[in-house]
Short mmCIF file of C-alpha atoms in Angstrom, two decimals:
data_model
loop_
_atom_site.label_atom_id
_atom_site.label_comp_id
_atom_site.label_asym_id
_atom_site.label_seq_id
_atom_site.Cartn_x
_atom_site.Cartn_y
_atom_site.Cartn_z
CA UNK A 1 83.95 58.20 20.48
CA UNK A 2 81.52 55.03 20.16
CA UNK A 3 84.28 53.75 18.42
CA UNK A 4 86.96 54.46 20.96
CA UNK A 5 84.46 52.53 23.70
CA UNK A 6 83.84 49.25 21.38
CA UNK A 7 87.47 49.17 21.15
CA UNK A 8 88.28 49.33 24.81
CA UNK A 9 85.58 46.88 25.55
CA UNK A 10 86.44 44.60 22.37
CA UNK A 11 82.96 43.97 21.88
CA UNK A 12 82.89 43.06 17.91
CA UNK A 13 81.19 46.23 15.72
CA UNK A 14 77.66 45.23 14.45
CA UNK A 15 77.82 44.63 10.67
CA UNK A 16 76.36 47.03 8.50
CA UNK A 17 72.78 46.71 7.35
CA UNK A 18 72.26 44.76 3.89
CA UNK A 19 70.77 46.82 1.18
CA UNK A 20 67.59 45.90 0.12
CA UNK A 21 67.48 43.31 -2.42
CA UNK A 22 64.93 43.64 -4.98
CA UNK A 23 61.60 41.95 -4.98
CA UNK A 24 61.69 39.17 -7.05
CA UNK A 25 58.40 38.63 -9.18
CA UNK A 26 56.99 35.10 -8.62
CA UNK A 27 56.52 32.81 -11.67
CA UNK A 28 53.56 32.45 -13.14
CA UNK A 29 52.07 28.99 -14.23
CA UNK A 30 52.14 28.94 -17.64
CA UNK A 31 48.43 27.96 -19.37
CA UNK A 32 47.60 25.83 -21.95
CA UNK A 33 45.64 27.34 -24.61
CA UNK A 34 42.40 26.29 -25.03
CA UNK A 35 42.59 24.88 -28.60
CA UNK A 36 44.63 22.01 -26.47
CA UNK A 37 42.47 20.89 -24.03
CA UNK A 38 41.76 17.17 -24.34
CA UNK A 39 38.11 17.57 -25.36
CA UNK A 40 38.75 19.80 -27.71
CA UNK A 41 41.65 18.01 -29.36
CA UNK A 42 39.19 14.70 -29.60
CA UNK A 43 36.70 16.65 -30.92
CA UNK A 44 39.31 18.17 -33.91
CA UNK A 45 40.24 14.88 -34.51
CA UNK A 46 37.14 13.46 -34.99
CA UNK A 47 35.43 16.36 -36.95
CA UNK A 48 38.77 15.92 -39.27
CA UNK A 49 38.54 12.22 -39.85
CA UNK A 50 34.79 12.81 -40.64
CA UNK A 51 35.99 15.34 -43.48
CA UNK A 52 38.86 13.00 -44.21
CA UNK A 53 36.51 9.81 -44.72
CA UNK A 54 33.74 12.12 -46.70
CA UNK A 55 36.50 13.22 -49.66
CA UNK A 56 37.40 9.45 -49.73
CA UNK A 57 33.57 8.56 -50.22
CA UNK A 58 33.57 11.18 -52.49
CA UNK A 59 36.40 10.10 -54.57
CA UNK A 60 35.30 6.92 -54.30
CA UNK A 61 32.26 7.42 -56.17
CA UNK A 62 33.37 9.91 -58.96
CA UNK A 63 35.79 6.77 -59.73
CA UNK A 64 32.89 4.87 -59.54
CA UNK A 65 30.88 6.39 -61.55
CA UNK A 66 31.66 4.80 -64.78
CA UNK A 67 31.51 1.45 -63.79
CA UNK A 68 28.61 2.07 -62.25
CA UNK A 69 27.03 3.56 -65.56
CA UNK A 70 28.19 0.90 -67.39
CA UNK A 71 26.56 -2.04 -65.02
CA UNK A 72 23.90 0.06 -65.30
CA UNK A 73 23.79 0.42 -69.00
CA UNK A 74 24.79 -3.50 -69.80
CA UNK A 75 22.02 -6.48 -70.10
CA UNK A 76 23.52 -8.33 -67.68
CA UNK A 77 21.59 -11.32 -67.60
CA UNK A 78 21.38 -12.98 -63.69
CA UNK A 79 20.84 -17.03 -63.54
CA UNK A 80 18.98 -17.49 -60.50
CA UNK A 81 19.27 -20.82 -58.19
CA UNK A 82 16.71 -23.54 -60.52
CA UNK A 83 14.63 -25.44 -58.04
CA UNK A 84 15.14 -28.96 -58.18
CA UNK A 85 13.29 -32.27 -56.30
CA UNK A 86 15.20 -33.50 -53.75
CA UNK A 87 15.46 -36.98 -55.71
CA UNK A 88 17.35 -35.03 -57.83
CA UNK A 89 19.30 -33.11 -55.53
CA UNK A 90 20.77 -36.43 -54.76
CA UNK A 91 22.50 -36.94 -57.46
CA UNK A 92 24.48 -33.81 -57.68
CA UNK A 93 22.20 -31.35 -59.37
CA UNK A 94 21.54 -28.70 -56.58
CA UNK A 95 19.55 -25.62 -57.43
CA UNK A 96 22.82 -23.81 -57.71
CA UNK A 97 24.47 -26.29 -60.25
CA UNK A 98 21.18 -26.28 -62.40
CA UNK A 99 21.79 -22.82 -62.77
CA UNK A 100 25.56 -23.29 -63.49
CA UNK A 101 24.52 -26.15 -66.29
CA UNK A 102 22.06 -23.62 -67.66
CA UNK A 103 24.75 -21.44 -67.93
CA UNK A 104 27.18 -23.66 -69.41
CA UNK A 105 23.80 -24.10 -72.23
CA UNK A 106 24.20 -20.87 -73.25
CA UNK A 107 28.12 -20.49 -73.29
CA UNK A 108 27.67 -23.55 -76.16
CA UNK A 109 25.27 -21.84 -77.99
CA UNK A 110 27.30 -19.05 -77.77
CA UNK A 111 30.34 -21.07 -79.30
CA UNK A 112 28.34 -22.67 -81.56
CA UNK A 113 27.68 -19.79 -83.42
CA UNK A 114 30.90 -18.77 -83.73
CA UNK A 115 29.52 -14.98 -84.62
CA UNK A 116 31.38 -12.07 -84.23
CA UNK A 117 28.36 -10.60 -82.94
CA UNK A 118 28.00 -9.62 -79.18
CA UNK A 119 25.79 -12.01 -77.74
CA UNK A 120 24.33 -12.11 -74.02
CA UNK A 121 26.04 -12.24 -70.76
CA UNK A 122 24.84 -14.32 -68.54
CA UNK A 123 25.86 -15.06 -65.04
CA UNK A 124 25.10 -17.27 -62.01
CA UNK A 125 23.64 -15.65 -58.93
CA UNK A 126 26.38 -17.59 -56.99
CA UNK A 127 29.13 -16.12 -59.26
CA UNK A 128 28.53 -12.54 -59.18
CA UNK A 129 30.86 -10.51 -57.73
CA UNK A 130 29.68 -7.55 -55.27
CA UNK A 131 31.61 -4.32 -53.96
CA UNK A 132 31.39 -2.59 -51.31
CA UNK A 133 32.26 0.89 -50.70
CA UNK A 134 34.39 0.91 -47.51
CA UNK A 135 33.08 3.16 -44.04
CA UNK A 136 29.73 3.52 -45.93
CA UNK A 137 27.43 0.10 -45.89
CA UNK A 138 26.78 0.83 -49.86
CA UNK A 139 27.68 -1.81 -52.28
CA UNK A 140 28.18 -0.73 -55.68
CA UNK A 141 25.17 -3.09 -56.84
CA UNK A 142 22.95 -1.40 -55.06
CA UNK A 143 23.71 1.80 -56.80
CA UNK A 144 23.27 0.21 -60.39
CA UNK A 145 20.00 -1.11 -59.00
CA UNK A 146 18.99 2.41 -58.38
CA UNK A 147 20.61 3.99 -61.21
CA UNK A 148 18.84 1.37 -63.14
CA UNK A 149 15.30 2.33 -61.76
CA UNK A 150 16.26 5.37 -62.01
CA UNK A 151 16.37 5.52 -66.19
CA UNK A 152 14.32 2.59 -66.08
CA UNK A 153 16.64 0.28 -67.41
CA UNK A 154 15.41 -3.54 -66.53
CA UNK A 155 18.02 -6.00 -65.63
CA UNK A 156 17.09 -9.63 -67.09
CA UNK A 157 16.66 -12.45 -64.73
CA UNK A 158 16.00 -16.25 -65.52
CA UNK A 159 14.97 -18.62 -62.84
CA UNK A 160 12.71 -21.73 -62.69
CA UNK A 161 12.03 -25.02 -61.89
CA UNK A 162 12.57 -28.81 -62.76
CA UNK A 163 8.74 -30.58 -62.48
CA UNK A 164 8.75 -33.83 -61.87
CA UNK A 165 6.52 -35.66 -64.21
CA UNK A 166 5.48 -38.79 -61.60
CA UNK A 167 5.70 -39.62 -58.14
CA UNK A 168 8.62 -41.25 -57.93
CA UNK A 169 10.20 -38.12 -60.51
CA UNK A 170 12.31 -40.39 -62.13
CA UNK A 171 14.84 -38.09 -63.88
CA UNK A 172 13.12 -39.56 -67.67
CA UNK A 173 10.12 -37.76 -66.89
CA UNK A 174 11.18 -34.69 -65.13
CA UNK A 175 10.83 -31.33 -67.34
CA UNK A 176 12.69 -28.30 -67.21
CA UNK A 177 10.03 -24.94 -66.64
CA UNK A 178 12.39 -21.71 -67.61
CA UNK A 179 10.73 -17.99 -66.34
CA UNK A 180 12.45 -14.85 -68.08
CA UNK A 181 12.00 -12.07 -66.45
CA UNK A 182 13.19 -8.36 -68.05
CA UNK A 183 11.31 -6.12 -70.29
CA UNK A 184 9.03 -8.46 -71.39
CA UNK A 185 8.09 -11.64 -69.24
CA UNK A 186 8.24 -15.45 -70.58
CA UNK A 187 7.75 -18.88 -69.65
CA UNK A 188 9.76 -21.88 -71.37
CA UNK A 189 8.22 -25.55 -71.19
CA UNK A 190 10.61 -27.95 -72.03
CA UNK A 191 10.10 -31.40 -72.21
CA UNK A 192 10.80 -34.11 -70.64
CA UNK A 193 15.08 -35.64 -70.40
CA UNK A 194 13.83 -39.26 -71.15
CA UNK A 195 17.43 -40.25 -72.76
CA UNK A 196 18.90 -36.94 -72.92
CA UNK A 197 22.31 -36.24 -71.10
CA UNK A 198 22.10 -33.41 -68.98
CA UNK A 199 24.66 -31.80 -70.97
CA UNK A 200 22.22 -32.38 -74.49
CA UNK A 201 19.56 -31.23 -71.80
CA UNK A 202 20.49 -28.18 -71.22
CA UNK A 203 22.21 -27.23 -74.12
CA UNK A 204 18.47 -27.56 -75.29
CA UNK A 205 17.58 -25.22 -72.80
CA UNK A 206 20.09 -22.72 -73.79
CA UNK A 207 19.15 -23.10 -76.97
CA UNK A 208 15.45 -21.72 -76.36
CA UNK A 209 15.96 -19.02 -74.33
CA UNK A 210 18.76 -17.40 -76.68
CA UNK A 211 15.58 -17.90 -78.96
CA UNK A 212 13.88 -14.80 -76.76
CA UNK A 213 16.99 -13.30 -75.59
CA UNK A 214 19.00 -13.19 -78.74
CA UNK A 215 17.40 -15.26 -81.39
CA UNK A 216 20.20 -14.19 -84.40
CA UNK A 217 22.85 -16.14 -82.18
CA UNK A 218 20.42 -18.81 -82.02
CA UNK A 219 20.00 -18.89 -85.41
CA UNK A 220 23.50 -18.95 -86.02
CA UNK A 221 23.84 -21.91 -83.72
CA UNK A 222 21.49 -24.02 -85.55
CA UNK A 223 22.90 -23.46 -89.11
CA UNK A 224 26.11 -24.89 -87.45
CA UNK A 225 24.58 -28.15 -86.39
CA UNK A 226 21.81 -27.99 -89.10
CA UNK A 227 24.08 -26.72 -92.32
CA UNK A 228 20.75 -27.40 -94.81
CA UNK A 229 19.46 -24.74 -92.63
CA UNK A 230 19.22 -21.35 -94.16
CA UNK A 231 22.29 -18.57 -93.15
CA UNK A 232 21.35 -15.81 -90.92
CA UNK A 233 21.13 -12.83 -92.26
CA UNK A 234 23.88 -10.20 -90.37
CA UNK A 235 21.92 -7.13 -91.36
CA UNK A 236 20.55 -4.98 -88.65
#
């Protein structure tokens, strides 16, 4: 009958009631896990370039290692800077060149003797090569220092001075005073250059401390500029 009435008033029939629609669950913010935090991730990093940087060290020295034993084990022979007067200096021959000239002594010695013997190596402070081991602050010369106190090996070093034999130190009077240092400890007095080159001057004073250091070579050397002198003897 309600329906009869709605139609003779022609008021419009209410629509039906919706069904229920179904709750819809809300979305949840997803989290980041902890492991990827900001902190955390700085701190991986850095605890894994520590570990990366400490196998490189590692390696580093295990490759090392030999060379370092063999510095160690080799009688290396350092040529400290030679002091020289400063009316010297003036003329070229700095501390550092003396040493170089001394050098350049024993070298002709050396040639001199034309021995297949080993003989010495010596080398200017100013020429010796260093090495660092990288992220660490350790050369590799200061490990053969240690290693070398360690077995207590002594390394050899020769230093000295030129004396100046007046007061105005002309170079005729000025004398060469030679300190080896190593095992044993020595002083060499040479005399004066009067008319000697530098070059006869110091091939002089090459001459005298191969007589400490390695006195067959010497030897060897002087039967080549002195043939009346007797041979050396290449025994042990």
């Amino acid at each position: 009958m309600s329906d009869d009435k709605q139609a003779e008033t022609g008021a419009p029939a209410p629509a039906e009631a919706a069904p229920p629609k179904e709750k819809v669950a809300g979305t949840r913010r997803l989290q980041r896990p902890a492991w990827l935090t900001l902190p955390t991730v700085e701190s991986t990093s850095n605890s894994m370039r520590a570990v990366v940087v400490n196998l490189v060290l590692l390696a580093i020295i295990l490759m090392a290692a030999p060379l370092i034993a063999s510095q160690a084990a080799r009688d290396q022979i350092l040529l400290e800077p030679i002091s020289v007067p400063g009316g010297l200096q003036v003329t070229g021959l700095t501390p550092e060149v003396a040493s170089a000239r001394l050098n350049d002594g024993l070298l002709q010695i050396i040639a001199e003797a034309d021995s297949d013997k080993s003989s010495i190596n010596a080398i200017p402070e100013g020429e010796q090569t260093t090495f660092d081991i990288p992220e660490s602050g350790i050369s590799v010369d200061a490990l053969v220092s240690y290693a070398r106190q360690f077995f207590n090996l002594h390394e050899t070093v020769i230093g000295g001075e030129f004396r100046c034999g007046d007061a105005e130190c002309s170079p005729a009077k000025v004398s060469l005073r030679l300190r080896i240092k190593g095992k044993e400890r020595n002083v060499i007095d040479l005399p004066p250059m009067r008319r000697s080159t530098e070059a006869e001057y110091f091939r002089t004073a090459g001459l005298e401390v191969m007589r400490h250091l390695d006195p067959f070579t010497a030897l060897a050397a002087e039967v080549d500029t002195h043939p009346s002198m007797p041979q050396p003897s290449h025994g042990n």
